[in-house]
Amino acid sequence: MDDYKFLFKVVLVGNAGVGKTCLVRRFTQGLFPPGQGATIGVDFMIKTVEVGNEKVKVRGGS
């Protein structure tokens, strides 16, 4: 069985070069890369957080 109770999928859509990948990396990895290169295609990252006493998995894509 999975180790989370809820799964949310979030997709960021926007023009090239506006910082979608940087926002996803900031949320999932806790860092904001100043020299992030262009992402070709789609970039997915996952983070598990606790809300109350429940584990929630957030899958982000840009």
Short mmCIF file of the N, C-alpha and C atoms (twelve columns), coordinates in Angstrom:
data_MODEL
# 
_entry.id   MODEL 
# 
loop_
_atom_site.group_PDB 
_atom_site.id 
_atom_site.type_symbol 
_atom_site.label_atom_id 
_atom_site.label_alt_id 
_atom_site.label_comp_id 
_atom_site.label_asym_id 
_atom_site.label_seq_id 
_atom_site.Cartn_x 
_atom_site.Cartn_y 
_atom_site.Cartn_z 
_atom_site.pdbx_PDB_model_num 
ATOM 1   N N  . MET A 1  0.844  -1.185 0.000   1 
ATOM 2   C CA . MET A 1  0.000  0.000  0.000   1 
ATOM 3   C C  . MET A 1  0.885  1.243  0.000   1 
ATOM 4   N N  . ASP A 2  0.404  2.292  -0.616  1 
ATOM 5   C CA . ASP A 2  1.161  3.535  -0.678  1 
ATOM 6   C C  . ASP A 2  1.274  4.172  0.698   1 
ATOM 7   N N  . ASP A 3  2.303  4.990  0.880   1 
ATOM 8   C CA . ASP A 3  2.557  5.610  2.174   1 
ATOM 9   C C  . ASP A 3  1.934  6.997  2.295   1 
ATOM 10  N N  . TYR A 4  0.936  7.296  1.484   1 
ATOM 11  C CA . TYR A 4  0.272  8.590  1.551   1 
ATOM 12  C C  . TYR A 4  -1.228 8.388  1.415   1 
ATOM 13  N N  . LYS A 5  -1.991 9.352  1.933   1 
ATOM 14  C CA . LYS A 5  -3.448 9.243  1.881   1 
ATOM 15  C C  . LYS A 5  -4.026 9.982  0.678   1 
ATOM 16  N N  . PHE A 6  -3.408 11.089 0.290   1 
ATOM 17  C CA . PHE A 6  -3.896 11.892 -0.823  1 
ATOM 18  C C  . PHE A 6  -2.777 12.123 -1.818  1 
ATOM 19  N N  . LEU A 7  -3.150 12.247 -3.089  1 
ATOM 20  C CA . LEU A 7  -2.199 12.576 -4.141  1 
ATOM 21  C C  . LEU A 7  -2.766 13.740 -4.934  1 
ATOM 22  N N  . PHE A 8  -2.001 14.819 -5.008  1 
ATOM 23  C CA . PHE A 8  -2.381 15.982 -5.806  1 
ATOM 24  C C  . PHE A 8  -1.396 16.134 -6.944  1 
ATOM 25  N N  . LYS A 9  -1.897 16.334 -8.131  1 
ATOM 26  C CA . LYS A 9  -1.048 16.569 -9.295  1 
ATOM 27  C C  . LYS A 9  -1.233 18.021 -9.717  1 
ATOM 28  N N  . VAL A 10 -0.125 18.741 -9.783  1 
ATOM 29  C CA . VAL A 10 -0.139 20.153 -10.117 1 
ATOM 30  C C  . VAL A 10 0.694  20.359 -11.364 1 
ATOM 31  N N  . VAL A 11 0.136  21.047 -12.344 1 
ATOM 32  C CA . VAL A 11 0.858  21.335 -13.577 1 
ATOM 33  C C  . VAL A 11 0.940  22.838 -13.744 1 
ATOM 34  N N  . LEU A 12 2.152  23.337 -13.908 1 
ATOM 35  C CA . LEU A 12 2.354  24.761 -14.167 1 
ATOM 36  C C  . LEU A 12 2.481  24.960 -15.669 1 
ATOM 37  N N  . VAL A 13 1.701  25.872 -16.191 1 
ATOM 38  C CA . VAL A 13 1.716  26.160 -17.623 1 
ATOM 39  C C  . VAL A 13 1.985  27.643 -17.794 1 
ATOM 40  N N  . GLY A 14 2.863  27.969 -18.722 1 
ATOM 41  C CA . GLY A 14 3.148  29.377 -18.980 1 
ATOM 42  C C  . GLY A 14 4.158  29.520 -20.099 1 
ATOM 43  N N  . ASN A 15 4.451  30.733 -20.424 1 
ATOM 44  C CA . ASN A 15 5.411  31.037 -21.481 1 
ATOM 45  C C  . ASN A 15 6.808  30.563 -21.098 1 
ATOM 46  N N  . ALA A 16 7.643  30.412 -22.096 1 
ATOM 47  C CA . ALA A 16 9.033  30.007 -21.874 1 
ATOM 48  C C  . ALA A 16 9.780  31.072 -21.080 1 
ATOM 49  N N  . GLY A 17 10.612 30.615 -20.165 1 
ATOM 50  C CA . GLY A 17 11.491 31.526 -19.437 1 
ATOM 51  C C  . GLY A 17 10.868 32.301 -18.298 1 
ATOM 52  N N  . VAL A 18 9.661  31.910 -17.842 1 
ATOM 53  C CA . VAL A 18 9.023  32.665 -16.766 1 
ATOM 54  C C  . VAL A 18 9.306  32.105 -15.374 1 
ATOM 55  N N  . GLY A 19 9.916  30.894 -15.283 1 
ATOM 56  C CA . GLY A 19 10.307 30.358 -13.978 1 
ATOM 57  C C  . GLY A 19 9.486  29.192 -13.467 1 
ATOM 58  N N  . LYS A 20 8.799  28.488 -14.333 1 
ATOM 59  C CA . LYS A 20 7.977  27.348 -13.904 1 
ATOM 60  C C  . LYS A 20 8.821  26.272 -13.234 1 
ATOM 61  N N  . THR A 21 9.901  25.865 -13.868 1 
ATOM 62  C CA . THR A 21 10.768 24.834 -13.300 1 
ATOM 63  C C  . THR A 21 11.401 25.309 -12.000 1 
ATOM 64  N N  . CYS A 22 11.787 26.567 -11.921 1 
ATOM 65  C CA . CYS A 22 12.371 27.103 -10.689 1 
ATOM 66  C C  . CYS A 22 11.374 27.046 -9.533  1 
ATOM 67  N N  . LEU A 23 10.110 27.341 -9.799  1 
ATOM 68  C CA . LEU A 23 9.095  27.261 -8.737  1 
ATOM 69  C C  . LEU A 23 8.897  25.825 -8.258  1 
ATOM 70  N N  . VAL A 24 8.855  24.876 -9.191  1 
ATOM 71  C CA . VAL A 24 8.689  23.478 -8.812  1 
ATOM 72  C C  . VAL A 24 9.895  23.000 -8.011  1 
ATOM 73  N N  . ARG A 25 11.099 23.365 -8.436  1 
ATOM 74  C CA . ARG A 25 12.304 22.954 -7.691  1 
ATOM 75  C C  . ARG A 25 12.359 23.601 -6.319  1 
ATOM 76  N N  . ARG A 26 11.917 24.834 -6.199  1 
ATOM 77  C CA . ARG A 26 11.900 25.517 -4.892  1 
ATOM 78  C C  . ARG A 26 10.975 24.779 -3.934  1 
ATOM 79  N N  . PHE A 27 9.811  24.379 -4.410  1 
ATOM 80  C CA . PHE A 27 8.855  23.673 -3.556  1 
ATOM 81  C C  . PHE A 27 9.337  22.274 -3.200  1 
ATOM 82  N N  . THR A 28 9.835  21.518 -4.176  1 
ATOM 83  C CA . THR A 28 10.176 20.120 -3.926  1 
ATOM 84  C C  . THR A 28 11.546 19.917 -3.306  1 
ATOM 85  N N  . GLN A 29 12.517 20.770 -3.652  1 
ATOM 86  C CA . GLN A 29 13.892 20.566 -3.198  1 
ATOM 87  C C  . GLN A 29 14.387 21.647 -2.243  1 
ATOM 88  N N  . GLY A 30 13.607 22.722 -2.094  1 
ATOM 89  C CA . GLY A 30 13.991 23.783 -1.174  1 
ATOM 90  C C  . GLY A 30 15.082 24.696 -1.696  1 
ATOM 91  N N  . LEU A 31 15.344 24.649 -2.995  1 
ATOM 92  C CA . LEU A 31 16.364 25.539 -3.547  1 
ATOM 93  C C  . LEU A 31 15.815 26.274 -4.752  1 
ATOM 94  N N  . PHE A 32 16.357 27.443 -4.975  1 
ATOM 95  C CA . PHE A 32 15.949 28.262 -6.117  1 
ATOM 96  C C  . PHE A 32 17.182 28.459 -6.978  1 
ATOM 97  N N  . PRO A 33 17.306 27.668 -8.051  1 
ATOM 98  C CA . PRO A 33 18.526 27.704 -8.862  1 
ATOM 99  C C  . PRO A 33 18.612 28.981 -9.709  1 
ATOM 100 N N  . PRO A 34 19.593 29.831 -9.459  1 
ATOM 101 C CA . PRO A 34 19.693 31.090 -10.215 1 
ATOM 102 C C  . PRO A 34 20.096 30.882 -11.669 1 
ATOM 103 N N  . GLY A 35 20.794 29.799 -11.979 1 
ATOM 104 C CA . GLY A 35 21.257 29.585 -13.336 1 
ATOM 105 C C  . GLY A 35 20.550 28.432 -14.025 1 
ATOM 106 N N  . GLN A 36 19.281 28.231 -13.725 1 
ATOM 107 C CA . GLN A 36 18.521 27.126 -14.303 1 
ATOM 108 C C  . GLN A 36 18.430 27.284 -15.818 1 
ATOM 109 N N  . GLY A 37 18.844 26.249 -16.537 1 
ATOM 110 C CA . GLY A 37 18.738 26.261 -17.987 1 
ATOM 111 C C  . GLY A 37 17.321 25.961 -18.427 1 
ATOM 112 N N  . ALA A 38 17.068 26.129 -19.700 1 
ATOM 113 C CA . ALA A 38 15.740 25.868 -20.242 1 
ATOM 114 C C  . ALA A 38 15.407 24.386 -20.118 1 
ATOM 115 N N  . THR A 39 14.190 24.092 -19.726 1 
ATOM 116 C CA . THR A 39 13.714 22.718 -19.630 1 
ATOM 117 C C  . THR A 39 13.078 22.360 -20.969 1 
ATOM 118 N N  . ILE A 40 13.539 21.283 -21.544 1 
ATOM 119 C CA . ILE A 40 12.978 20.823 -22.810 1 
ATOM 120 C C  . ILE A 40 11.931 19.768 -22.497 1 
ATOM 121 N N  . GLY A 41 10.715 19.971 -22.937 1 
ATOM 122 C CA . GLY A 41 9.645  19.016 -22.650 1 
ATOM 123 C C  . GLY A 41 9.021  19.304 -21.302 1 
ATOM 124 N N  . VAL A 42 8.863  18.262 -20.488 1 
ATOM 125 C CA . VAL A 42 8.184  18.378 -19.202 1 
ATOM 126 C C  . VAL A 42 9.118  17.892 -18.111 1 
ATOM 127 N N  . ASP A 43 9.086  18.556 -16.967 1 
ATOM 128 C CA . ASP A 43 9.921  18.216 -15.822 1 
ATOM 129 C C  . ASP A 43 8.998  17.888 -14.652 1 
ATOM 130 N N  . PHE A 44 9.090  16.667 -14.093 1 
ATOM 131 C CA . PHE A 44 8.238  16.254 -12.981 1 
ATOM 132 C C  . PHE A 44 9.065  16.079 -11.719 1 
ATOM 133 N N  . MET A 45 8.488  16.489 -10.586 1 
ATOM 134 C CA . MET A 45 9.120  16.306 -9.282  1 
ATOM 135 C C  . MET A 45 8.032  15.964 -8.277  1 
ATOM 136 N N  . ILE A 46 8.407  15.244 -7.216  1 
ATOM 137 C CA . ILE A 46 7.440  14.784 -6.218  1 
ATOM 138 C C  . ILE A 46 7.920  15.167 -4.824  1 
ATOM 139 N N  . LYS A 47 6.953  15.548 -3.985  1 
ATOM 140 C CA . LYS A 47 7.259  15.852 -2.584  1 
ATOM 141 C C  . LYS A 47 6.112  15.328 -1.722  1 
ATOM 142 N N  . THR A 48 6.451  14.732 -0.585  1 
ATOM 143 C CA . THR A 48 5.445  14.279 0.371   1 
ATOM 144 C C  . THR A 48 5.475  15.229 1.565   1 
ATOM 145 N N  . VAL A 49 4.307  15.748 1.925   1 
ATOM 146 C CA . VAL A 49 4.199  16.671 3.056   1 
ATOM 147 C C  . VAL A 49 3.143  16.135 4.019   1 
ATOM 148 N N  . GLU A 50 3.214  16.571 5.254   1 
ATOM 149 C CA . GLU A 50 2.205  16.200 6.238   1 
ATOM 150 C C  . GLU A 50 1.262  17.357 6.452   1 
ATOM 151 N N  . VAL A 51 -0.024 17.067 6.359   1 
ATOM 152 C CA . VAL A 51 -1.068 18.045 6.627   1 
ATOM 153 C C  . VAL A 51 -1.911 17.454 7.741   1 
ATOM 154 N N  . GLY A 52 -1.828 18.078 8.902   1 
ATOM 155 C CA . GLY A 52 -2.465 17.473 10.071  1 
ATOM 156 C C  . GLY A 52 -1.716 16.199 10.407  1 
ATOM 157 N N  . ASN A 53 -2.411 15.084 10.439  1 
ATOM 158 C CA . ASN A 53 -1.783 13.789 10.687  1 
ATOM 159 C C  . ASN A 53 -1.738 12.922 9.442   1 
ATOM 160 N N  . GLU A 54 -2.042 13.487 8.286   1 
ATOM 161 C CA . GLU A 54 -2.098 12.726 7.037   1 
ATOM 162 C C  . GLU A 54 -0.934 13.075 6.125   1 
ATOM 163 N N  . LYS A 55 -0.414 12.070 5.425   1 
ATOM 164 C CA . LYS A 55 0.638  12.307 4.435   1 
ATOM 165 C C  . LYS A 55 -0.013 12.605 3.094   1 
ATOM 166 N N  . VAL A 56 0.468  13.669 2.457   1 
ATOM 167 C CA . VAL A 56 -0.042 14.098 1.161   1 
ATOM 168 C C  . VAL A 56 1.112  14.130 0.182   1 
ATOM 169 N N  . LYS A 57 0.958  13.476 -0.949  1 
ATOM 170 C CA . LYS A 57 1.989  13.488 -1.972  1 
ATOM 171 C C  . LYS A 57 1.585  14.497 -3.036  1 
ATOM 172 N N  . VAL A 58 2.541  15.382 -3.380  1 
ATOM 173 C CA . VAL A 58 2.297  16.408 -4.398  1 
ATOM 174 C C  . VAL A 58 3.251  16.132 -5.551  1 
ATOM 175 N N  . ARG A 59 2.697  15.946 -6.722  1 
ATOM 176 C CA . ARG A 59 3.502  15.728 -7.927  1 
ATOM 177 C C  . ARG A 59 3.354  16.986 -8.784  1 
ATOM 178 N N  . GLY A 60 4.473  17.657 -8.985  1 
ATOM 179 C CA . GLY A 60 4.456  18.883 -9.765  1 
ATOM 180 C C  . GLY A 60 5.137  18.714 -11.095 1 
ATOM 181 N N  . GLY A 61 4.643  19.401 -12.068 1 
ATOM 182 C CA . GLY A 61 5.230  19.352 -13.401 1 
ATOM 183 C C  . GLY A 61 5.259  20.732 -14.015 1 
ATOM 184 N N  . SER A 62 6.267  20.957 -14.796 1 
ATOM 185 C CA . SER A 62 6.362  22.244 -15.479 1 
ATOM 186 C C  . SER A 62 6.785  22.008 -16.906 1 
# 
